[in-house]
mmCIF file of C-alpha atoms and ligand atoms in Angstrom:
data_model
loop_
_atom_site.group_PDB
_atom_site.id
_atom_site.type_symbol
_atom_site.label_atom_id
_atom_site.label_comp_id
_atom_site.label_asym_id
_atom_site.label_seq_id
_atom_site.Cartn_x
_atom_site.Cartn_y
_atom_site.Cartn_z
ATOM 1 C CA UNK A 1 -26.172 1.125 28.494
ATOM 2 C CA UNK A 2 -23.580 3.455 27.439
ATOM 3 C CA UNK A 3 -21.200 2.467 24.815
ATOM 4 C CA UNK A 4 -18.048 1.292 25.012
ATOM 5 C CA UNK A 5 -15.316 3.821 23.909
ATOM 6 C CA UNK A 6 -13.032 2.649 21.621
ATOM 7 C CA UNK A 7 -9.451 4.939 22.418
ATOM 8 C CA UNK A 8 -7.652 5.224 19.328
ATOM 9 C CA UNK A 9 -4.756 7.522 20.596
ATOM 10 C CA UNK A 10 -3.734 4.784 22.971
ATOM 11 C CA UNK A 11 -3.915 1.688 20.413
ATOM 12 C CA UNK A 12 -2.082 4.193 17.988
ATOM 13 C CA UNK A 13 0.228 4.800 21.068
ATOM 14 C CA UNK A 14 0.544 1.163 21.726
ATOM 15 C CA UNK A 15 1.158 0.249 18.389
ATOM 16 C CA UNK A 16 3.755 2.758 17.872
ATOM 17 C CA UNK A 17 6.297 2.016 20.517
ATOM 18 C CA UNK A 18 6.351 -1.956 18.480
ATOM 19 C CA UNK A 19 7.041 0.328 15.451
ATOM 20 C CA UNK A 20 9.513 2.350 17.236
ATOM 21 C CA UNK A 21 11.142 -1.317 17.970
ATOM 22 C CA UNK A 22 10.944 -2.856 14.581
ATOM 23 C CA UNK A 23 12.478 0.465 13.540
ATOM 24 C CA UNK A 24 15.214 0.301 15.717
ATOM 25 C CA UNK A 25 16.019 -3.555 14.400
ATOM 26 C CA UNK A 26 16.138 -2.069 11.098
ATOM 27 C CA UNK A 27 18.329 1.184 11.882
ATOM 28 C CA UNK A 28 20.350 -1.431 13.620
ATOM 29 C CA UNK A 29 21.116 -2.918 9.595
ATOM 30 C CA UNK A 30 21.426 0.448 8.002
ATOM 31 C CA UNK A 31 17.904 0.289 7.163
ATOM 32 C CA UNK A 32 16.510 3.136 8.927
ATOM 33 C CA UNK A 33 12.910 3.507 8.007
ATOM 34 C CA UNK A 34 12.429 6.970 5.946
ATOM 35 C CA UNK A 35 9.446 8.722 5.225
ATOM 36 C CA UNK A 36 9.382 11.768 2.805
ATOM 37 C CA UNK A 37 6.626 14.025 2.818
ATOM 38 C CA UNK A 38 5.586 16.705 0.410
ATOM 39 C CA UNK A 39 3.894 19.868 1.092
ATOM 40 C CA UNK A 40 2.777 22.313 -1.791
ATOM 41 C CA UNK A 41 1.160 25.783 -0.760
ATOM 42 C CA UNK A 42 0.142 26.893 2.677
ATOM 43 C CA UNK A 43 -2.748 25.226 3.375
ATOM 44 C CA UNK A 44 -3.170 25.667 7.370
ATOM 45 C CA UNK A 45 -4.832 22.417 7.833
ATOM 46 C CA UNK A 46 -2.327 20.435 6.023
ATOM 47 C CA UNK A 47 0.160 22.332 7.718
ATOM 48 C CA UNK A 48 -0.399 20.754 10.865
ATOM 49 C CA UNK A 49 -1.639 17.522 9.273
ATOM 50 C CA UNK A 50 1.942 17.444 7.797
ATOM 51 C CA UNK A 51 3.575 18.319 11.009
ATOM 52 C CA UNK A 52 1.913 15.542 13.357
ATOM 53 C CA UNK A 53 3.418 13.125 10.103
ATOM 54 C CA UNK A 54 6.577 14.371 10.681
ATOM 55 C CA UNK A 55 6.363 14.360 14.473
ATOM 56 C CA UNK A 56 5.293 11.090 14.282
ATOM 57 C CA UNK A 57 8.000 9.392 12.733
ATOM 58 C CA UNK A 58 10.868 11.168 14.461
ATOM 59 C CA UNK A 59 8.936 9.732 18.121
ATOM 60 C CA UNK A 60 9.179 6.368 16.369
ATOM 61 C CA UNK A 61 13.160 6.082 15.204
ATOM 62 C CA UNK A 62 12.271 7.055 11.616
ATOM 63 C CA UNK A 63 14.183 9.539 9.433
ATOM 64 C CA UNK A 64 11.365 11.915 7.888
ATOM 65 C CA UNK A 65 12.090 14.464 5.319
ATOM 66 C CA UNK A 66 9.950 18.201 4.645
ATOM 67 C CA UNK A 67 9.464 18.783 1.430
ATOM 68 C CA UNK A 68 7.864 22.787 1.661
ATOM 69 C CA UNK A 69 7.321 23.719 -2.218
ATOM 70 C CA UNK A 70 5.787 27.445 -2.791
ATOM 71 C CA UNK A 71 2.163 27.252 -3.860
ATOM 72 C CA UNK A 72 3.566 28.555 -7.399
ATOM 73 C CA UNK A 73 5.498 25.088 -7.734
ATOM 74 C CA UNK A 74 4.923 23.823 -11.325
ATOM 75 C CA UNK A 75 4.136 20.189 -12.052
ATOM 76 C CA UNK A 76 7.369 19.326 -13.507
ATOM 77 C CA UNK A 77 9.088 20.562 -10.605
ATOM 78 C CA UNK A 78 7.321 18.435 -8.342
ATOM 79 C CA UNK A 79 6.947 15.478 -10.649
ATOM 80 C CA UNK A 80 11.122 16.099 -10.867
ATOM 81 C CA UNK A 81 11.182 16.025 -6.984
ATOM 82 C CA UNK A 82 9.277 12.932 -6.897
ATOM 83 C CA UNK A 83 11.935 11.231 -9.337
ATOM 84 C CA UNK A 84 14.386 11.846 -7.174
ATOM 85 C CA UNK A 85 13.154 10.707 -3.854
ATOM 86 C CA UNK A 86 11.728 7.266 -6.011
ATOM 87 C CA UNK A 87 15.544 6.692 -6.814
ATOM 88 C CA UNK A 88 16.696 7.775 -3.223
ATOM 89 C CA UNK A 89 17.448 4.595 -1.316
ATOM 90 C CA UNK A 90 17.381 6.448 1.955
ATOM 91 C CA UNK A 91 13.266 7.437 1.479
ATOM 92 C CA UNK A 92 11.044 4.069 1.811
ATOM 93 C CA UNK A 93 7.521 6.248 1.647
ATOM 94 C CA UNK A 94 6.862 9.488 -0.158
ATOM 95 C CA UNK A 95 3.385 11.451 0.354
ATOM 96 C CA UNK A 96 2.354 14.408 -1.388
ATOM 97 C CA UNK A 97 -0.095 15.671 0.965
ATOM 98 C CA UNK A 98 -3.440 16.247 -0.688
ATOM 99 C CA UNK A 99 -5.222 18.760 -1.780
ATOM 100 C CA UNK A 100 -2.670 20.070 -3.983
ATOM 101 C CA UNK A 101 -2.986 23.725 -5.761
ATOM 102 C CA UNK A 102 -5.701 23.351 -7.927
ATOM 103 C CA UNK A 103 -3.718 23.908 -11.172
ATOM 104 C CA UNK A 104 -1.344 20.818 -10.230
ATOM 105 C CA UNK A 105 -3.050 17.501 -11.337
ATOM 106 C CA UNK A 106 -3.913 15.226 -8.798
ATOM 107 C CA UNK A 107 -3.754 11.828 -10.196
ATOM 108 C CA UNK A 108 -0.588 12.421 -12.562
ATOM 109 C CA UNK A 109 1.222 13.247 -9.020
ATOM 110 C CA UNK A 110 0.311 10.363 -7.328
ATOM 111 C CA UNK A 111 0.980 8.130 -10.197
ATOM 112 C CA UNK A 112 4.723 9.894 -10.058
ATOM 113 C CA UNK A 113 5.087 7.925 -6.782
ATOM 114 C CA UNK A 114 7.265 4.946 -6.818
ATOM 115 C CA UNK A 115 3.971 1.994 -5.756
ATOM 116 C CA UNK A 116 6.451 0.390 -3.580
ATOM 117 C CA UNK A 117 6.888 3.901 -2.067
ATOM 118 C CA UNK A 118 3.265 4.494 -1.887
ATOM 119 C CA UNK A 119 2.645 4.400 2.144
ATOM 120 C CA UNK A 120 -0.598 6.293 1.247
ATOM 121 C CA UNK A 121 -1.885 3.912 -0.574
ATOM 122 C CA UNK A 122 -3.578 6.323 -3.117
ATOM 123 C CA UNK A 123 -1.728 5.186 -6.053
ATOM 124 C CA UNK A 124 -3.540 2.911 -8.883
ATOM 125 C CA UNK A 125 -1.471 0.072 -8.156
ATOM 126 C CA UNK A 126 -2.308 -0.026 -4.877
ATOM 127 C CA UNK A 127 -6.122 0.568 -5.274
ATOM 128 C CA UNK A 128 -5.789 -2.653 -7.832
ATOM 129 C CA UNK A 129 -3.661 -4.332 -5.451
ATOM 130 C CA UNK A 130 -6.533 -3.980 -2.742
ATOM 131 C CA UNK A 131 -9.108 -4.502 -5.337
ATOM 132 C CA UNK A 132 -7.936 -7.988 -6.072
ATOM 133 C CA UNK A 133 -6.623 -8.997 -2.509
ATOM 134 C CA UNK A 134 -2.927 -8.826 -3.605
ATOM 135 C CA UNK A 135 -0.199 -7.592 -1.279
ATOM 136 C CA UNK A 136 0.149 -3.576 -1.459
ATOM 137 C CA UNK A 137 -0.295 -0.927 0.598
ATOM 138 C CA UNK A 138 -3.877 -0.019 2.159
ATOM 139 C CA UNK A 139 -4.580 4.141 2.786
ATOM 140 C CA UNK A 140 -4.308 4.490 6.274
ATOM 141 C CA UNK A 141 -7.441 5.696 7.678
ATOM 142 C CA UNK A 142 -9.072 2.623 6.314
ATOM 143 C CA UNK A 143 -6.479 0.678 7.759
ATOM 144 C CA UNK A 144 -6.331 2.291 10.874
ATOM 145 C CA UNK A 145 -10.382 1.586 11.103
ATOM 146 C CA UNK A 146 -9.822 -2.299 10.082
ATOM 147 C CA UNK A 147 -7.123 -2.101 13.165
ATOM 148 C CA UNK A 148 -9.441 -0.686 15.623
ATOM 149 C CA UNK A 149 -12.216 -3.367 15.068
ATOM 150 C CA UNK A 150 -9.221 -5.874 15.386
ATOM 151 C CA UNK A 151 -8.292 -4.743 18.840
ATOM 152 C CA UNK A 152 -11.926 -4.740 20.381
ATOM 153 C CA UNK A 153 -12.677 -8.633 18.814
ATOM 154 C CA UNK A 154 -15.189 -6.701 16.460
ATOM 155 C CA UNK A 155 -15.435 -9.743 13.473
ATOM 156 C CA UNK A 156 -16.742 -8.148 10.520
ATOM 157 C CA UNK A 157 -17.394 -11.522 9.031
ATOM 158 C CA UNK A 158 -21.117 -11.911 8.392
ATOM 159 C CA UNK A 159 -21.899 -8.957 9.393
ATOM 160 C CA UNK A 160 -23.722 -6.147 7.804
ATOM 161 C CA UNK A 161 -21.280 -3.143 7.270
ATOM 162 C CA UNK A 162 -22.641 0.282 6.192
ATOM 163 C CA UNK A 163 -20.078 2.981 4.712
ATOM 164 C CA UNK A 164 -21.350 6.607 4.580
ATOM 165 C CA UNK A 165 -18.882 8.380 1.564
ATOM 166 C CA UNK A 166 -17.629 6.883 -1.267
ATOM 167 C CA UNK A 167 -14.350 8.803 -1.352
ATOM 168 C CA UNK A 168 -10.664 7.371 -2.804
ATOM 169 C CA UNK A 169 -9.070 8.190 0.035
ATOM 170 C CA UNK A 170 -11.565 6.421 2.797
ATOM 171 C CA UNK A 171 -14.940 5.172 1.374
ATOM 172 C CA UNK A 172 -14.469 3.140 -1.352
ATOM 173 C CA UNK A 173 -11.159 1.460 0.245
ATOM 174 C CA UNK A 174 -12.704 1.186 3.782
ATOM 175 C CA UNK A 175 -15.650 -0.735 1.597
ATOM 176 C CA UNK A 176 -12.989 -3.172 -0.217
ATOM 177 C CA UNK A 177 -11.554 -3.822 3.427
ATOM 178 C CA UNK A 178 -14.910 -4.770 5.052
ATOM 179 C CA UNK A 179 -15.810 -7.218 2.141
ATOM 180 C CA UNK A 180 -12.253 -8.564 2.358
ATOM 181 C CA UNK A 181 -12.697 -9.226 5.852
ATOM 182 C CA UNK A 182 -15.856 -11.231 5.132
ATOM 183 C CA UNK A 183 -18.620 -7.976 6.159
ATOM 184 C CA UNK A 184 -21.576 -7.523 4.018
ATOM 185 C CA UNK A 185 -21.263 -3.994 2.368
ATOM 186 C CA UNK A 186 -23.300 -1.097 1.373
ATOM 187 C CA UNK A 187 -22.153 1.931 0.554
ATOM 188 C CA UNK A 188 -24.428 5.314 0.523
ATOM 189 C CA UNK A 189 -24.228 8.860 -0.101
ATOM 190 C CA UNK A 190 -25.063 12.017 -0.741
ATOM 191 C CA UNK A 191 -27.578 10.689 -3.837
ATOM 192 C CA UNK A 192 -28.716 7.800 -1.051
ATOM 193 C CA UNK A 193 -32.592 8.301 -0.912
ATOM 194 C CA UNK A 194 -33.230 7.033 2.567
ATOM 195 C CA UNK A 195 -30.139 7.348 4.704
ATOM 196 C CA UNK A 196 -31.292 6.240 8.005
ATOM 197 C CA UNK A 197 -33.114 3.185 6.445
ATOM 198 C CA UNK A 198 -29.405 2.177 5.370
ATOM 199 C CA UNK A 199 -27.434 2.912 8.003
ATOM 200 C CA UNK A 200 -30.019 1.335 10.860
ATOM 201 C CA UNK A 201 -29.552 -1.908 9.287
ATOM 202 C CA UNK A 202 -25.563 -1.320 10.066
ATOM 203 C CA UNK A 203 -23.377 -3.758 12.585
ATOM 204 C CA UNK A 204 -21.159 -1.661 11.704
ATOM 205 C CA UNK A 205 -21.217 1.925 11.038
ATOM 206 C CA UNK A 206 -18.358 3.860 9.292
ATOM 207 C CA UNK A 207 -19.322 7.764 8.867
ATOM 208 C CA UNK A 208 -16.964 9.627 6.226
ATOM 209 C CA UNK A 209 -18.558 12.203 4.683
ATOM 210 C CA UNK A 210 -17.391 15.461 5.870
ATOM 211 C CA UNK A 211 -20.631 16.387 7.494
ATOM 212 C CA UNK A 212 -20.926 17.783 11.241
ATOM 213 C CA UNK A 213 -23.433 15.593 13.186
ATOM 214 C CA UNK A 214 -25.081 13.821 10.088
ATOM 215 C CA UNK A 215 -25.430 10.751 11.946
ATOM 216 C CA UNK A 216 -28.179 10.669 14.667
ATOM 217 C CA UNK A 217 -29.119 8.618 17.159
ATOM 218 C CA UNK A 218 -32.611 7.235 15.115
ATOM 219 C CA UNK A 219 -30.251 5.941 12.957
ATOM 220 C CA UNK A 220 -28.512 3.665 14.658
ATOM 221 C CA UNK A 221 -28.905 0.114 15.210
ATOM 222 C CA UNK A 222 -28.591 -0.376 19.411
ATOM 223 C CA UNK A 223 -25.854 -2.206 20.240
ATOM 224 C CA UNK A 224 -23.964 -1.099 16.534
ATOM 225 C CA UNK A 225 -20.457 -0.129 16.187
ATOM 226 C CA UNK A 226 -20.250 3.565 15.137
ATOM 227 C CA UNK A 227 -16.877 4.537 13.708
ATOM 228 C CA UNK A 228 -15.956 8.344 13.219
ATOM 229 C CA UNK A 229 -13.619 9.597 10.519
ATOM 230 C CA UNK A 230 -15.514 13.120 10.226
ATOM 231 C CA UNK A 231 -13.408 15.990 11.482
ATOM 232 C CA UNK A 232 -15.476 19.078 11.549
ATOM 233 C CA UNK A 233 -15.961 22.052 13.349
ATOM 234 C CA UNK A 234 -19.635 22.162 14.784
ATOM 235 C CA UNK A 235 -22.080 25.669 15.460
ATOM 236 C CA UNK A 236 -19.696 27.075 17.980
ATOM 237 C CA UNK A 237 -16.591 26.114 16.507
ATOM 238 C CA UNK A 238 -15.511 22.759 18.168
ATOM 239 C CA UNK A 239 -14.268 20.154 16.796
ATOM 240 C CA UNK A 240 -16.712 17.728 15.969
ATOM 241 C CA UNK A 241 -17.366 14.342 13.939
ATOM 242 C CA UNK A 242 -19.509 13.131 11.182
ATOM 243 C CA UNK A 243 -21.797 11.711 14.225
ATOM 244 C CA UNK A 244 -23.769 13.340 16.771
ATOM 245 C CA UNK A 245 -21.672 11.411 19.665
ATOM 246 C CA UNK A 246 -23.607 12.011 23.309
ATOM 247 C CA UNK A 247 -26.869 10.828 22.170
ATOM 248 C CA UNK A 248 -25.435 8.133 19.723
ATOM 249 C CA UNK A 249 -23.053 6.559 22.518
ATOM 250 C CA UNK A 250 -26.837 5.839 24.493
ATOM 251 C CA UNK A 251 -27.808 3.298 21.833
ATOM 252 C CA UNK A 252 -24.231 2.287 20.129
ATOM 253 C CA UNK A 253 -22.300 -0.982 21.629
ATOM 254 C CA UNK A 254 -18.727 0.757 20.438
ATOM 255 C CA UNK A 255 -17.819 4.354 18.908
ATOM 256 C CA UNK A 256 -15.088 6.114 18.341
ATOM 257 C CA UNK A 257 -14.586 9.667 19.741
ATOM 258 C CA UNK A 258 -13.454 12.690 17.794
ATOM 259 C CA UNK A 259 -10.582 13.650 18.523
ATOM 260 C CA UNK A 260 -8.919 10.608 19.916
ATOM 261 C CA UNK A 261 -10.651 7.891 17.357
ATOM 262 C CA UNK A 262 -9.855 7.468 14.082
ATOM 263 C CA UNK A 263 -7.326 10.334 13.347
ATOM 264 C CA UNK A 264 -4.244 9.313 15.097
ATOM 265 C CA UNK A 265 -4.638 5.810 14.103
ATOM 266 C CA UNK A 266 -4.380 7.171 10.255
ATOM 267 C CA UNK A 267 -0.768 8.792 11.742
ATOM 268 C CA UNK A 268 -0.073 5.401 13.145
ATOM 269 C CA UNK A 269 -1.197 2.950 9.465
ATOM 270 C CA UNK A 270 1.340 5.773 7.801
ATOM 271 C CA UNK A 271 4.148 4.510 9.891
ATOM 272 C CA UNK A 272 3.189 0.328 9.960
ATOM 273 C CA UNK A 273 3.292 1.159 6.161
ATOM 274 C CA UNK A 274 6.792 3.133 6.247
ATOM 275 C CA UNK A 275 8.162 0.447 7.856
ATOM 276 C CA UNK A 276 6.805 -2.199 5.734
ATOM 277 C CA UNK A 277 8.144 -0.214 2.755
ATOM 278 C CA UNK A 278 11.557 -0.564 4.776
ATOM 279 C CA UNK A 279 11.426 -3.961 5.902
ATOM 280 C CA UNK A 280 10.562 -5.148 1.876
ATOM 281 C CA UNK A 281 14.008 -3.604 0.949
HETATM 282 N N1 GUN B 1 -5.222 14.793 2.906
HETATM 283 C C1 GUN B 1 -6.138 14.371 3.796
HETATM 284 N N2 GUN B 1 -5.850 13.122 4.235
HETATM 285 C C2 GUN B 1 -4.705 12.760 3.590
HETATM 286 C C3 GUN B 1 -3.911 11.592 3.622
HETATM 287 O O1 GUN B 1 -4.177 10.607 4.322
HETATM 288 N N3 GUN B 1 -2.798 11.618 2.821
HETATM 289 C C4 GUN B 1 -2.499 12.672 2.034
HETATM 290 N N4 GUN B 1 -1.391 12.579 1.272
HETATM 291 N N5 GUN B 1 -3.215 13.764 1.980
HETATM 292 C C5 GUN B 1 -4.323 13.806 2.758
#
């Protein structure tokens, strides 16, 4: 049997129109939520990453703010941009969309960001935060993932989760978020002798690597949820996951499609944490 689809764009829509609500509530108090969010260069990708963000939050009540810095921008100048918006009271979340120009550091950025401003979740506070179960903010692809499993009754507890990438922005939290929510973990990758041994012994599946098609249909477990976070552009140029999705939906119980899975429920996680930002003030 074919799997079952799981439709991220309309849980992200779903759950945005509550957002849009609680917004509303807030706006009501002269809390309006506000999201700032930093580009630096010209980047086309996270040009229109930056613009869905944006998009986003003015669908949902929220007052967003464009930050467009010249790919020349120095370090001070953004770390002095990021000083202000921490102080602003009118800004609840601040992203500097990632990557930056390589000669801007990475980490001293992010660290600039206020952690109760951090609706990325990318800061060191938050990692430790989710690291030790305390309250913080979670990045929002992980998030998003966690949020789709809640919606289709998927119960990670006992089960055996496998995590394909070990990145800060999706592996290693998505990992912490599994365990948290009771799953058996294993994470693999690219130095992971035998891949498909791994991954066939998976519940659940969670591909983020970066890798068109890596994930076949021998190495899936039938009846397995198969989560996508891969965006990719296959052979003839289409846009593609990090799983090889028509033969893998024959033998998965769930997976996510691409697009439509996991990518606008990061979009959606960026606002729930906005407004949480907003609702703490
Ligand atoms: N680049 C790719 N994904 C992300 C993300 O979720 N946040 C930021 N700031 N940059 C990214």
């Amino acid at each position: 049997m074919s799997a079952r689809i799981i439709d991220g764009a309309g849980l992200a829509a779903r759950l945005r129109a509550g957002y849009r609500e609680r917004a509303a509530v807030l706006a009501a108090q002269g809390r309006r939520p506000g999201l700032a969010v930093i580009i630096v260069g010209d980047n086309p990708a996270s040009r229109v990453y930056v613009r869905n963000k944006v998009r986003a939050c003015e669908e949902a009540g929220f007052h967003s703010r464009l930050i467009e810095l010249p790919a020349a921008t120095t370090e001070a100048d953004l770390l002095g941009r990021l000083a202000e918006l921490n102080a602003d009271p009118a800004i609840h979340g601040i992203l500097a969309q990632l990557p930056l120009p390589a000669h801007l550091d990475s980490a001293r950025v992010i660290e600039a960001i206020a952690p109760e401003k951090d609706v990325d979740g990318f800061h060191v506070a938050s990692a430790g935060a989710l690291m030790t179960g305390l309250p913080g903010f979670a990045p929002c692809t992980p998030a998003g993932v966690m949020a789709m499993l809640a919606a289709e009754g998927i119960d990670a507890a006992g089960r055996h989760a496998v995590v394909v990438g070990r990145s800060n922005i999706v592996g290693k939290p998505m990992a912490l978020l599994l365990l948290q929510a009771g799953a058996t973990v294993t994470i693999c990758h690219s130095r992971t002798p035998d891949l498909a041994a791994m991954t066939r012994q998976a519940d659940i599946l969670v591909a983020a690597v970066g890798r068109a098609k890596l994930v076949t249909a021998d190495m899936v477990k039938p009846s397995a949820c198969v989560i996508d976070v891969g965006m990719n552009r296959d052979a003839a140029g289409r846009l593609c996951g990090d799983v090889d999705f028509e033969p893998v939906r024959e033998v998965a119980g769930w997976i996510t499609p691409v697009p439509g899975g996991v990518g606008p429920m990061t979009i959606a996680m960026l606002l729930a944490n906005t407004l949480k930002a907003a609702e703490r003030t």
